[in-house]
Coordinates of N, CA and C in Angstrom, one line a residue:
M1 N 0.7 -1.1 0.1 CA 0.1 0.1 0.2 C 1.0 1.1 0.1
R2 N 0.4 2.2 -0.7 CA 1.3 3.4 -0.7 C 0.3 4.3 0.3
I3 N 1.6 4.9 1.3 CA 0.9 5.7 2.2 C 1.8 6.9 2.4
L4 N 0.8 7.8 2.9 CA 1.2 9.2 3.1 C 1.4 9.6 4.5
I5 N 2.4 9.7 5.1 CA 2.5 10.1 6.5 C 2.8 11.5 6.9
I6 N 1.9 11.9 7.2 CA 1.7 13.6 7.7 C 2.5 13.7 8.9
G7 N 3.4 14.5 9.1 CA 4.5 14.3 10.3 C 5.5 13.5 10.7
G8 N 5.8 12.7 9.5 CA 6.3 11.7 9.7 C 7.7 11.9 10.2
S9 N 8.4 13.3 10.2 CA 9.6 13.4 10.8 C 9.5 13.6 12.5
G10 N 8.4 14.0 13.0 CA 8.6 14.3 14.2 C 8.6 12.8 15.2
Y11 N 8.3 12.8 16.5 CA 8.2 12.2 17.5 C 8.0 10.8 16.9
V12 N 6.4 11.0 17.0 CA 5.6 9.7 16.8 C 5.8 9.2 15.4
G13 N 6.0 10.1 14.6 CA 6.4 9.4 12.9 C 7.5 9.2 13.0
T14 N 8.6 9.4 13.5 CA 9.8 8.7 13.7 C 9.6 7.3 14.2
L15 N 9.0 7.0 15.4 CA 8.7 5.6 15.8 C 8.0 4.8 14.8
M16 N 7.0 5.3 14.3 CA 6.0 4.7 13.1 C 7.0 4.2 11.9
L17 N 7.9 4.7 11.3 CA 8.5 4.9 10.0 C 8.7 3.6 9.7
P18 N 10.1 2.9 10.5 CA 10.7 1.7 10.1 C 9.7 0.5 10.1
G19 N 8.8 0.1 11.0 CA 8.0 -0.6 10.7 C 6.9 -0.8 9.7
L20 N 6.5 0.6 9.4 CA 5.5 0.6 8.2 C 6.4 0.7 7.0
A21 N 7.6 1.0 6.8 CA 8.4 0.8 5.8 C 8.5 -0.4 5.2
T22 N 8.5 -1.5 6.2 CA 8.8 -3.1 5.8 C 7.7 -3.5 5.0
E23 N 6.3 -2.9 5.2 CA 5.2 -3.7 4.7 C 4.9 -2.4 3.4
H24 N 5.2 -1.5 3.6 CA 4.2 -0.3 2.5 C 5.2 0.7 1.9
E25 N 4.8 1.3 0.8 CA 5.8 2.2 0.2 C 5.1 3.8 0.9
I26 N 6.1 4.4 1.1 CA 6.2 5.4 2.6 C 6.5 6.6 1.8
R27 N 5.6 7.9 2.0 CA 6.0 9.4 1.4 C 5.6 9.9 2.5
V28 N 6.7 11.0 2.8 CA 6.1 11.9 4.2 C 6.2 13.1 3.8
L29 N 4.9 13.8 4.5 CA 4.8 15.2 4.4 C 5.1 16.0 5.7
D30 N 6.4 16.7 5.6 CA 7.1 17.5 6.8 C 7.6 18.9 6.1
L31 N 7.7 19.7 7.3 CA 8.6 20.8 6.9 C 10.0 20.3 6.9
V32 N 10.8 19.3 7.4 CA 12.0 18.9 7.4 C 12.0 17.2 7.1
P33 N 13.0 17.2 6.4 CA 12.9 15.5 6.2 C 12.8 14.5 7.2
P34 N 12.4 13.6 6.9 CA 12.4 12.4 7.7 C 13.6 11.5 8.0
Q35 N 13.7 10.8 9.1 CA 14.8 10.0 9.1 C 14.8 8.6 8.4
G36 N 15.9 8.4 7.6 CA 15.8 7.3 6.9 C 15.4 7.6 5.3
D37 N 15.7 6.7 4.4 CA 15.5 6.9 3.2 C 14.0 7.0 2.5
H38 N 13.3 7.9 2.8 CA 11.8 7.9 2.6 C 11.7 9.0 1.7
E39 N 11.1 9.0 0.5 CA 10.3 10.0 -0.2 C 9.8 11.0 0.8
H40 N 10.2 12.2 0.5 CA 10.0 13.3 1.6 C 9.4 14.5 0.6
V41 N 7.9 15.1 0.8 CA 7.5 16.2 0.2 C 7.5 17.2 1.4
A42 N 8.4 18.2 1.2 CA 8.5 19.4 2.1 C 7.2 20.3 2.2
G43 N 6.6 20.5 3.2 CA 5.3 21.4 3.2 C 4.6 21.1 4.4
S44 N 3.3 21.9 4.6 CA 2.7 22.1 5.6 C 1.1 21.4 5.3
A45 N 0.8 20.7 6.5 CA -0.6 20.0 6.2 C -1.7 20.9 6.3
T46 N -1.3 22.4 6.3 CA -2.4 23.1 6.1 C -2.3 23.8 4.6
D47 N -1.3 23.7 4.0 CA -1.2 24.1 2.4 C -1.9 23.0 1.6
P48 N -2.7 23.6 1.0 CA -3.8 22.6 0.2 C -2.8 22.3 -1.0
A49 N -1.8 23.1 -1.8 CA -1.1 22.7 -2.8 C -0.1 21.6 -2.1
A50 N 0.3 21.9 -1.3 CA 1.2 20.7 -0.3 C 0.6 19.4 -0.2
L51 N -0.6 19.4 0.3 CA -1.1 18.2 0.5 C -1.7 17.6 -0.9
A52 N -2.1 18.4 -2.0 CA -2.4 17.8 -3.0 C -1.3 17.2 -3.7
A53 N 0.0 17.8 -3.7 CA 1.1 17.1 -4.2 C 1.4 15.8 -3.7
A54 N 1.6 16.0 -1.9 CA 1.7 14.7 -1.4 C 0.9 13.5 -1.7
L55 N -0.4 13.6 -1.6 CA -1.4 12.8 -1.9 C -1.5 12.0 -3.0
E56 N -0.9 12.7 -4.1 CA -1.0 12.1 -5.8 C -0.2 10.8 -5.7
G57 N -1.5 9.8 -5.9 CA -1.0 8.7 -6.1 C -0.8 7.7 -4.9
M58 N -1.3 8.0 -3.7 CA -1.4 7.4 -2.7 C -2.6 6.6 -2.3
D59 N -2.5 5.6 -1.6 CA -3.7 4.7 -1.2 C -4.3 5.2 0.0
A60 N -3.6 5.5 0.9 CA -3.9 6.0 2.6 C -3.2 6.9 2.6
V61 N -3.5 7.9 3.9 CA -3.1 8.5 4.5 C -3.0 8.6 6.2
V62 N -2.0 8.7 6.9 CA -1.6 8.6 8.2 C -1.1 9.9 8.9
H63 N -2.2 10.7 9.8 CA -1.8 12.0 9.9 C -1.4 11.7 11.5
G64 N 0.0 11.9 11.6 CA 0.6 12.1 12.9 C 1.3 13.2 13.3
A65 N 1.0 14.2 12.6 CA 1.6 15.8 13.1 C 1.1 16.0 14.5
M66 N 2.1 16.7 15.2 CA 2.0 17.5 16.7 C 2.4 18.8 16.7
G67 N 1.6 19.8 17.5 CA 1.7 21.0 17.4 C 3.1 21.5 18.2
R68 N 3.8 22.3 18.3 CA 4.9 22.8 19.0 C 4.6 23.1 20.5
R69 N 5.6 23.1 21.0 CA 5.4 23.5 22.7 C 5.6 25.1 22.9
S70 N 4.7 25.4 23.8 CA 4.9 26.8 24.3 C 6.1 27.4 24.6
E71 N 6.4 28.7 24.3 CA 8.3 29.1 24.6 C 7.7 29.9 25.9
S72 N 6.5 30.2 26.3 CA 6.4 31.0 27.6 C 5.6 30.2 28.7
H73 N 5.1 28.9 28.4 CA 4.4 27.9 29.4 C 5.2 26.6 28.9
W74 N 6.4 26.4 28.7 CA 7.0 25.3 28.7 C 6.7 24.2 29.4
P75 N 6.4 23.0 29.6 CA 6.6 22.2 28.4 C 5.0 22.1 27.6
H76 N 4.2 22.9 28.3 CA 2.8 22.8 27.7 C 2.7 23.0 26.3
P77 N 1.6 22.4 25.6 CA 1.5 22.9 24.3 C 1.2 24.5 23.9
D78 N 1.5 24.9 22.6 CA 1.1 26.3 22.5 C -0.2 26.4 21.8
V79 N -1.0 27.1 22.5 CA -2.5 27.1 22.3 C -2.6 27.1 20.5
A80 N -1.9 28.3 20.0 CA -2.4 28.7 18.7 C -1.9 27.4 17.9
S81 N -0.9 26.7 18.0 CA -0.1 25.6 17.2 C -1.0 24.4 17.2
A82 N -1.3 24.1 18.7 CA -2.4 22.9 18.9 C -3.4 22.8 18.0
F83 N -4.3 23.8 18.3 CA -5.6 24.0 17.1 C -5.0 23.8 15.6
E84 N -3.9 24.7 15.4 CA -3.9 24.6 13.9 C -3.2 23.2 13.4
V85 N -2.3 22.4 14.3 CA -1.9 21.3 13.8 C -3.1 20.1 13.8
N86 N -3.4 20.0 15.6 CA -4.5 18.7 15.6 C -5.7 19.2 15.3
V87 N -6.1 20.4 14.7 CA -7.6 20.3 14.2 C -7.5 20.7 13.1
A88 N -7.2 21.8 12.3 CA -7.2 22.6 11.2 C -6.5 21.7 10.0
S89 N -5.1 21.2 10.5 CA -4.3 20.3 9.6 C -5.0 18.8 9.6
V90 N -5.8 18.4 10.3 CA -6.6 17.2 10.2 C -7.8 17.4 9.4
Y91 N -8.3 18.5 9.3 CA -9.4 19.1 8.4 C -8.9 18.9 7.0
A92 N -7.8 19.6 7.0 CA -7.3 20.1 5.6 C -6.8 18.4 5.0
T93 N -6.2 17.8 5.6 CA -5.8 16.6 5.1 C -6.8 15.7 4.8
L94 N -8.1 15.7 5.6 CA -9.1 14.9 5.1 C -9.8 15.4 4.0
E95 N -10.1 16.7 3.8 CA -10.6 17.0 2.5 C -9.9 17.3 1.4
A96 N -8.5 17.2 1.6 CA -7.5 17.0 0.3 C -7.4 15.6 0.0
A97 N -7.4 14.7 1.1 CA -7.8 13.3 0.7 C -8.8 12.8 -0.3
H98 N -9.8 13.3 0.1 CA -11.3 13.4 -0.2 C -11.2 13.7 -1.7
A99 N -10.5 14.9 -2.0 CA -10.4 15.4 -3.5 C -9.4 14.6 -4.1
A100 N -8.5 13.8 -3.5 CA -7.8 13.0 -4.3 C -7.9 11.8 -4.6
G101 N -8.9 11.5 -4.0 CA -9.5 10.1 -4.2 C -9.3 9.3 -3.4
V102 N -8.5 9.4 -2.2 CA -7.8 8.7 -1.2 C -8.9 8.3 -0.2
R103 N -9.4 7.1 0.1 CA -10.4 7.1 0.9 C -10.1 6.5 2.1
R104 N -8.9 6.0 2.5 CA -8.6 5.6 3.9 C -7.5 6.5 4.7
A105 N -8.0 6.6 5.9 CA -7.2 7.6 6.5 C -7.1 7.0 8.0
V106 N -5.9 7.2 8.8 CA -5.4 6.8 10.3 C -5.3 8.2 10.8
L107 N -6.0 8.6 12.1 CA -5.6 9.7 12.7 C -4.9 9.1 13.9
I108 N -3.5 9.7 14.1 CA -3.2 9.3 15.6 C -3.5 10.4 16.7
G109 N -4.5 9.5 17.6 CA -5.1 10.2 18.4 C -4.5 9.7 19.6
S110 N -5.0 10.1 21.0 CA -4.3 10.2 22.4 C -5.3 10.0 23.6
L111 N -4.8 9.2 24.2 CA -5.7 9.0 25.5 C -5.9 10.2 26.4
S112 N -5.2 11.2 25.9 CA -5.4 12.8 26.5 C -6.6 13.1 26.1
V113 N -7.4 12.6 25.6 CA -9.1 13.1 25.3 C -9.4 12.9 26.5
F114 N -9.0 12.0 27.6 CA -9.4 11.6 29.3 C -8.9 12.8 29.9
D115 N -9.4 12.9 31.0 CA -9.0 14.0 31.9 C -7.7 13.5 32.7
E116 N -6.4 14.1 32.2 CA -4.9 13.6 32.7 C -5.1 13.4 34.2
G117 N -5.7 13.9 35.1 CA -5.7 14.1 36.4 C -5.5 12.6 37.1
Q118 N -6.2 11.7 37.0 CA -6.2 10.3 37.5 C -6.4 9.5 36.1
L119 N -5.8 9.5 35.0 CA -5.9 8.6 34.0 C -5.5 7.5 34.2
I120 N -4.5 7.3 34.7 CA -3.7 6.3 34.7 C -4.2 5.1 35.9
E121 N -5.2 5.6 36.5 CA -5.7 5.1 37.6 C -7.1 4.5 37.2
R122 N -7.5 5.3 36.1 CA -9.0 5.1 35.5 C -8.8 3.7 34.7
Q123 N -10.2 2.8 34.7 CA -10.4 2.0 33.8 C -11.2 2.7 32.4
V124 N -10.5 3.2 31.2 CA -11.4 3.5 30.2 C -11.3 3.0 29.1
D125 N -12.4 2.8 28.5 CA -12.5 1.9 27.1 C -13.1 2.9 26.0
E126 N -13.4 2.3 24.8 CA -13.8 3.3 23.6 C -15.2 3.9 24.1
E127 N -15.9 3.4 24.9 CA -17.3 3.5 25.5 C -17.4 4.6 26.4
T128 N -16.2 5.1 27.1 CA -15.9 6.1 28.0 C -15.8 7.3 27.3
A129 N -16.9 8.1 27.5 CA -17.0 9.7 27.2 C -15.7 10.5 27.4
P130 N -14.8 10.9 26.4 CA -13.9 12.0 26.9 C -14.2 13.0 27.3
D131 N -13.3 13.7 28.3 CA -13.6 14.6 29.2 C -12.6 16.0 29.7
A132 N -11.4 15.5 28.9 CA -10.4 16.4 28.7 C -10.8 17.6 28.5
A133 N -10.2 18.9 29.5 CA -10.4 20.2 29.5 C -9.3 21.0 28.9
D134 N -8.2 20.5 28.9 CA -6.6 21.0 28.7 C -6.9 21.4 27.0
V135 N -5.7 22.2 26.6 CA -5.5 22.4 25.4 C -5.2 21.2 24.5
Y136 N -4.4 20.4 24.9 CA -4.0 19.2 24.1 C -5.3 18.3 23.9
G137 N -5.9 17.9 25.0 CA -7.0 16.8 24.9 C -8.1 17.6 24.6
V138 N -8.5 18.6 24.4 CA -9.6 19.4 23.5 C -9.4 19.3 22.2
T139 N -8.0 19.8 21.5 CA -8.0 19.6 20.4 C -7.8 18.1 19.9
K140 N -7.5 17.0 20.5 CA -7.4 15.8 20.3 C -9.1 15.2 20.2
R141 N -9.6 16.0 21.0 CA -11.2 15.4 21.1 C -11.6 15.9 19.9
L142 N -11.3 17.2 19.6 CA -12.0 18.1 18.6 C -11.6 17.4 17.0
A143 N -10.2 17.0 16.9 CA -9.6 16.0 15.6 C -10.5 14.8 15.6
E144 N -11.0 14.4 16.6 CA -11.9 12.9 16.4 C -12.9 13.3 16.1
Q145 N -13.9 14.4 16.4 CA -14.7 14.8 15.4 C -15.0 15.4 14.1
V146 N -13.6 15.8 13.7 CA -13.5 16.3 12.2 C -13.1 14.6 11.5
G147 N -12.7 13.7 12.3 CA -12.6 12.5 11.6 C -14.0 11.9 11.2
R148 N -14.7 12.1 12.4 CA -16.0 11.3 12.2 C -17.1 12.1 11.1
I149 N -16.8 13.6 10.9 CA -17.4 14.1 9.9 C -17.1 13.8 8.8
A150 N -15.7 13.5 8.5 CA -15.2 13.5 7.1 C -15.5 11.8 6.8
A151 N -15.8 11.1 7.5 CA -16.0 9.8 7.3 C -17.7 9.6 6.6
E152 N -18.4 10.5 7.4 CA -20.0 10.5 7.0 C -20.0 11.5 5.9
A153 N -19.5 12.3 5.9 CA -19.6 13.5 4.6 C -19.1 12.9 3.4
H154 N -18.0 12.1 3.5 CA -17.4 11.8 2.3 C -17.4 10.2 2.0
G155 N -18.0 9.4 3.2 CA -17.7 7.9 2.9 C -16.5 7.5 2.8
M156 N -15.6 8.3 3.8 CA -14.2 7.4 4.0 C -13.9 6.5 5.2
T157 N -13.0 5.8 5.2 CA -12.7 5.1 6.1 C -11.8 5.7 7.1
V158 N -12.1 6.0 8.3 CA -11.1 6.9 9.0 C -11.1 6.3 10.3
T159 N -10.0 5.7 10.7 CA -9.7 5.1 12.0 C -8.7 6.1 12.9
V160 N -9.1 6.3 14.1 CA -8.5 7.0 15.2 C -7.8 5.9 16.2
L161 N -6.5 6.4 16.2 CA -5.8 5.2 17.2 C -5.4 6.1 18.5
R162 N -6.2 5.6 19.7 CA -5.7 7.1 20.7 C -4.3 5.8 21.5
L163 N -3.4 6.9 21.6 CA -2.2 6.2 22.0 C -1.7 6.7 23.8
A164 N -1.0 6.0 24.1 CA -0.5 6.6 25.5 C 0.9 6.1 25.7
F165 N 1.7 7.0 25.8 CA 3.4 6.9 26.0 C 4.0 6.2 25.0
P166 N 3.8 6.7 23.8 CA 4.7 5.9 22.5 C 6.4 5.9 23.1
T167 N 6.7 5.1 22.8 CA 8.5 5.1 23.0 C 9.0 4.3 22.1
P168 N 10.4 4.5 21.9 CA 11.3 3.7 21.1 C 11.6 2.4 21.7
D169 N 11.7 1.1 21.1 CA 11.8 -0.2 21.2 C 12.6 -0.5 22.4
D170 N 13.8 0.2 22.2 CA 15.0 0.0 23.3 C 15.3 0.5 24.6
V171 N 13.8 1.5 24.8 CA 14.0 2.0 26.0 C 12.7 1.2 26.6
W172 N 12.0 0.8 26.0 CA 10.6 0.2 26.5 C 11.0 -0.7 27.9
P173 N 10.1 -0.8 28.6 CA 8.9 -0.3 29.1 C 8.7 1.4 29.5
R174 N 10.0 1.8 29.6 CA 10.1 3.2 29.9 C 9.4 4.1 28.8
W175 N 9.0 5.2 29.1 CA 8.7 6.5 28.0 C 9.6 7.2 27.9
A176 N 10.0 7.4 26.6 CA 11.1 8.8 26.3 C 10.4 9.8 25.9
L177 N 9.8 10.5 26.9 CA 9.0 11.7 26.7 C 10.0 12.8 25.9
P178 N 9.5 13.2 25.0 CA 10.5 14.3 24.1 C 11.0 15.5 24.7
V179 N 10.4 15.8 26.0 CA 10.6 17.1 26.5 C 11.6 16.8 27.9
V180 N 11.7 15.5 28.4 CA 12.7 15.2 29.4 C 14.3 14.5 28.5
D181 N 15.1 14.7 29.9 CA 16.4 14.4 29.2 C 16.7 12.5 29.2
E182 N 16.2 12.0 30.3 CA 16.0 10.4 30.3 C 14.7 9.9 30.5
P183 N 14.6 8.8 29.7 CA 13.3 8.1 29.8 C 12.6 8.0 31.1
I184 N 11.3 7.8 31.2 CA 10.8 7.9 32.5 C 9.7 6.6 33.0
E185 N 9.7 6.1 33.9 CA 8.9 5.2 34.2 C 7.5 5.8 34.8
I186 N 6.4 5.4 34.3 CA 5.0 5.7 34.5 C 4.2 4.6 35.6
R187 N 4.2 5.1 36.7 CA 3.9 4.3 37.9 C 2.6 4.5 38.4
R188 N 1.8 3.4 38.8 CA 0.3 3.6 39.5 C 0.5 4.4 41.0
A189 N -0.4 4.6 41.4 CA -0.4 5.0 42.9 C 0.2 3.7 43.8
D190 N -0.2 2.7 43.2 CA 0.5 1.6 44.3 C 1.7 0.9 43.8
G191 N 2.1 1.7 43.1 CA 3.8 1.4 42.5 C 4.3 0.6 41.2
S192 N 2.8 -0.2 40.7 CA 2.8 -0.9 39.7 C 3.0 -0.1 38.6
L193 N 3.8 -0.8 37.5 CA 4.5 0.0 36.4 C 3.2 -0.1 35.4
V194 N 3.3 1.0 34.5 CA 2.3 1.5 33.2 C 3.1 1.1 31.9
P195 N 3.2 0.2 31.5 CA 4.5 0.3 30.1 C 3.8 0.8 29.2
A196 N 4.8 1.8 28.4 CA 4.7 2.3 27.6 C 4.3 1.6 25.9
L197 N 4.2 2.2 25.2 CA 3.8 1.5 23.7 C 4.9 1.6 23.2
A198 N 5.3 0.4 22.7 CA 6.8 0.2 22.1 C 6.5 0.4 20.5
G199 N 7.4 1.7 19.6 CA 7.3 1.9 18.4 C 6.9 0.8 17.5
S200 N 7.4 -0.7 17.4 CA 7.2 -1.8 16.8 C 5.2 -2.0 16.7
D201 N 5.3 -2.0 18.1 CA 3.7 -2.1 18.5 C 2.7 -1.1 17.6
L202 N 3.4 -0.1 17.8 CA 2.4 1.1 17.7 C 2.4 0.9 15.5
S203 N 3.6 0.8 15.1 CA 3.9 0.4 13.7 C 2.5 -0.6 13.4
A204 N 2.6 -1.9 14.1 CA 1.8 -2.9 13.9 C 0.3 -2.5 13.9
A205 N 0.0 -1.5 15.0 CA -1.3 -1.0 15.0 C -1.9 -0.1 13.7
V206 N -0.9 0.6 13.4 CA -1.3 1.4 12.4 C -1.6 0.4 10.7
S207 N -0.6 -0.1 11.0 CA -0.7 -1.2 9.6 C -2.1 -2.0 9.7
A208 N -2.6 -2.5 11.0 CA -3.7 -3.2 11.0 C -5.0 -2.0 10.9
A209 N -4.8 -0.7 11.3 CA -6.0 0.0 11.0 C -6.1 0.4 9.7
L210 N -4.9 0.4 8.8 CA -4.9 0.6 7.2 C -5.8 -0.4 6.8
S211 N -5.7 -1.4 7.2 CA -6.4 -2.6 6.4 C -7.9 -2.8 7.1
R212 N -8.0 -2.1 7.8 CA -10.0 -1.8 8.1 C -10.8 -2.1 6.9
D213 N -11.7 -2.6 6.8 CA -12.3 -2.4 5.5 C -13.7 -2.8 5.7
D214 N -14.3 -2.3 7.1 CA -15.5 -2.4 7.3 C -16.2 -0.8 7.0
G215 N -15.1 0.4 6.9 CA -15.7 1.6 6.6 C -16.1 2.4 7.3
G216 N -16.5 3.2 7.0 CA -16.9 4.7 8.3 C -15.8 5.1 9.3
Y217 N -16.7 5.5 10.3 CA -15.6 6.0 11.4 C -15.1 5.3 12.7
D218 N -14.1 4.9 13.3 CA -14.0 3.8 14.4 C -12.6 4.3 15.1
V219 N -12.7 4.1 16.6 CA -11.8 4.8 17.3 C -11.3 3.5 18.5
F220 N -9.9 3.3 18.3 CA -9.3 2.0 19.0 C -8.2 2.7 20.2
H221 N -8.3 1.8 21.3 CA -7.0 2.2 22.0 C -6.0 1.4 21.8
I222 N -4.9 2.1 21.6 CA -3.4 1.3 21.3 C -2.4 1.6 22.2
V223 N -2.3 0.5 23.5 CA -1.7 1.0 24.6 C -0.3 -0.3 25.0
G224 N 0.4 0.2 26.0 CA 1.2 -1.0 26.3 C 0.5 -2.0 26.9
A225 N 0.7 -3.4 27.1 CA 0.1 -4.3 27.7 C 1.2 -4.8 28.9
D226 N 0.7 -4.9 29.8 CA 1.4 -6.0 30.9 C 0.0 -6.9 31.4
D227 N 0.6 -7.5 32.6 CA 0.1 -8.7 33.1 C -0.7 -8.8 34.5
S228 N -0.9 -7.3 34.6 CA -1.4 -6.9 36.1 C -3.0 -6.9 36.3
G229 N -3.5 -7.0 34.7 CA -4.9 -7.0 34.8 C -5.4 -5.6 35.3
R230 N -4.7 -4.8 35.1 CA -5.1 -3.2 35.4 C -5.1 -2.2 34.3
G231 N -4.6 -2.8 33.5 CA -4.3 -2.0 32.1 C -5.5 -1.6 31.5
W232 N -5.4 -0.4 30.6 CA -6.4 0.0 29.4 C -6.7 -1.1 28.9
S233 N -8.2 -1.3 28.4 CA -8.6 -2.4 27.5 C -8.3 -2.4 26.1
T234 N -7.6 -3.2 25.6 CA -7.1 -2.9 24.1 C -8.3 -4.3 23.3
A235 N -9.3 -4.5 24.0 CA -10.1 -5.7 23.7 C -10.6 -5.1 22.0
K236 N -11.0 -4.4 22.2 CA -11.8 -3.9 20.7 C -10.7 -3.8 19.7
A237 N -9.4 -3.4 19.8 CA -8.5 -3.5 18.8 C -8.1 -4.7 18.4
R238 N -7.8 -5.7 19.7 CA -7.7 -7.5 19.1 C -8.8 -7.9 18.6
D239 N -10.0 -7.7 19.0 CA -11.3 -8.2 18.0 C -11.4 -7.5 16.7
A240 N -11.5 -6.4 16.7 CA -11.7 -5.7 15.2 C -10.7 -5.9 14.5
L241 N -9.4 -5.4 15.0 CA -8.2 -5.4 14.1 C -7.4 -6.2 13.9
G242 N -7.6 -7.2 15.1 CA -6.4 -8.2 15.1 C -5.2 -7.9 15.9
W243 N -5.2 -6.9 16.3 CA -3.9 -6.4 17.1 C -3.8 -6.7 18.5
V244 N -2.5 -6.8 18.8 CA -2.4 -7.1 20.3 C -1.1 -6.7 20.5
A245 N -0.5 -6.2 21.5 CA 0.7 -5.5 21.8 C 1.9 -6.9 22.0
R246 N 3.0 -6.9 21.1 CA 3.6 -8.0 21.3 C 4.6 -8.0 22.3
R247 N 5.1 -6.9 22.6 CA 5.8 -6.5 24.1 C 4.9 -6.1 25.3
R248 N 4.9 -7.4 26.1 CA 4.1 -7.4 27.1 C 5.0 -7.4 28.6
Y249 N 4.6 -6.5 29.6 CA 5.4 -6.7 30.4 C 5.0 -7.1 31.6
Q250 N 6.1 -8.1 32.2 CA 5.5 -9.1 33.4 C 5.9 -8.3 34.6
G251 N 5.5 -7.9 35.4 CA 6.2 -7.4 36.5 C 6.1 -8.3 37.9

């Protein structure tokens, strides 16, 4: 499959590319070149001309771009950039994909659509109503609505993958948060580890989502796995996409 990765040079895009490139023909739309030998279209996902050029000849598009951090409130998201990238560029991408005849799209979402205050202690699934009120969570909630609207209006297959703590395989189960110097361990109040999502498992989830053939809009939780019985449920992804995390933490 010929896939356009929006934001393929960013943190999440860089995690996805190696695995996806083993199965698919990859093109990247980003302002800067991606790591590795991948076809690159320089430009912004809010630029209609850049989107049209990048989508030409593609079978599917994966939107994984992220807004920049605030200079005045580091490391929190910049408000204008968050709305521009997480909402406006998703809308522009899906409209351009429709115009180009590209009917499959995967949106890289986040479990941050839920209030992060006690998220690691909560048992949320895809039926739980999102309730985040911070700028990042709100923009990711809005991006999901944009995806649903595009699926309904254009007959596209739009799949949202809600991630938590994506990280390179070589530091898993820790999370290599881009704004800190060393990978960190995420732990619940009782001290048990919440494993991050390995990049290879993320790539496999994106490939599985790209093969979804039942049409319309849907959302799946794609997170790290452990044997504690307390993790966020990925049963829907297992049943509908055939995806399970291959890296499983045994604490």
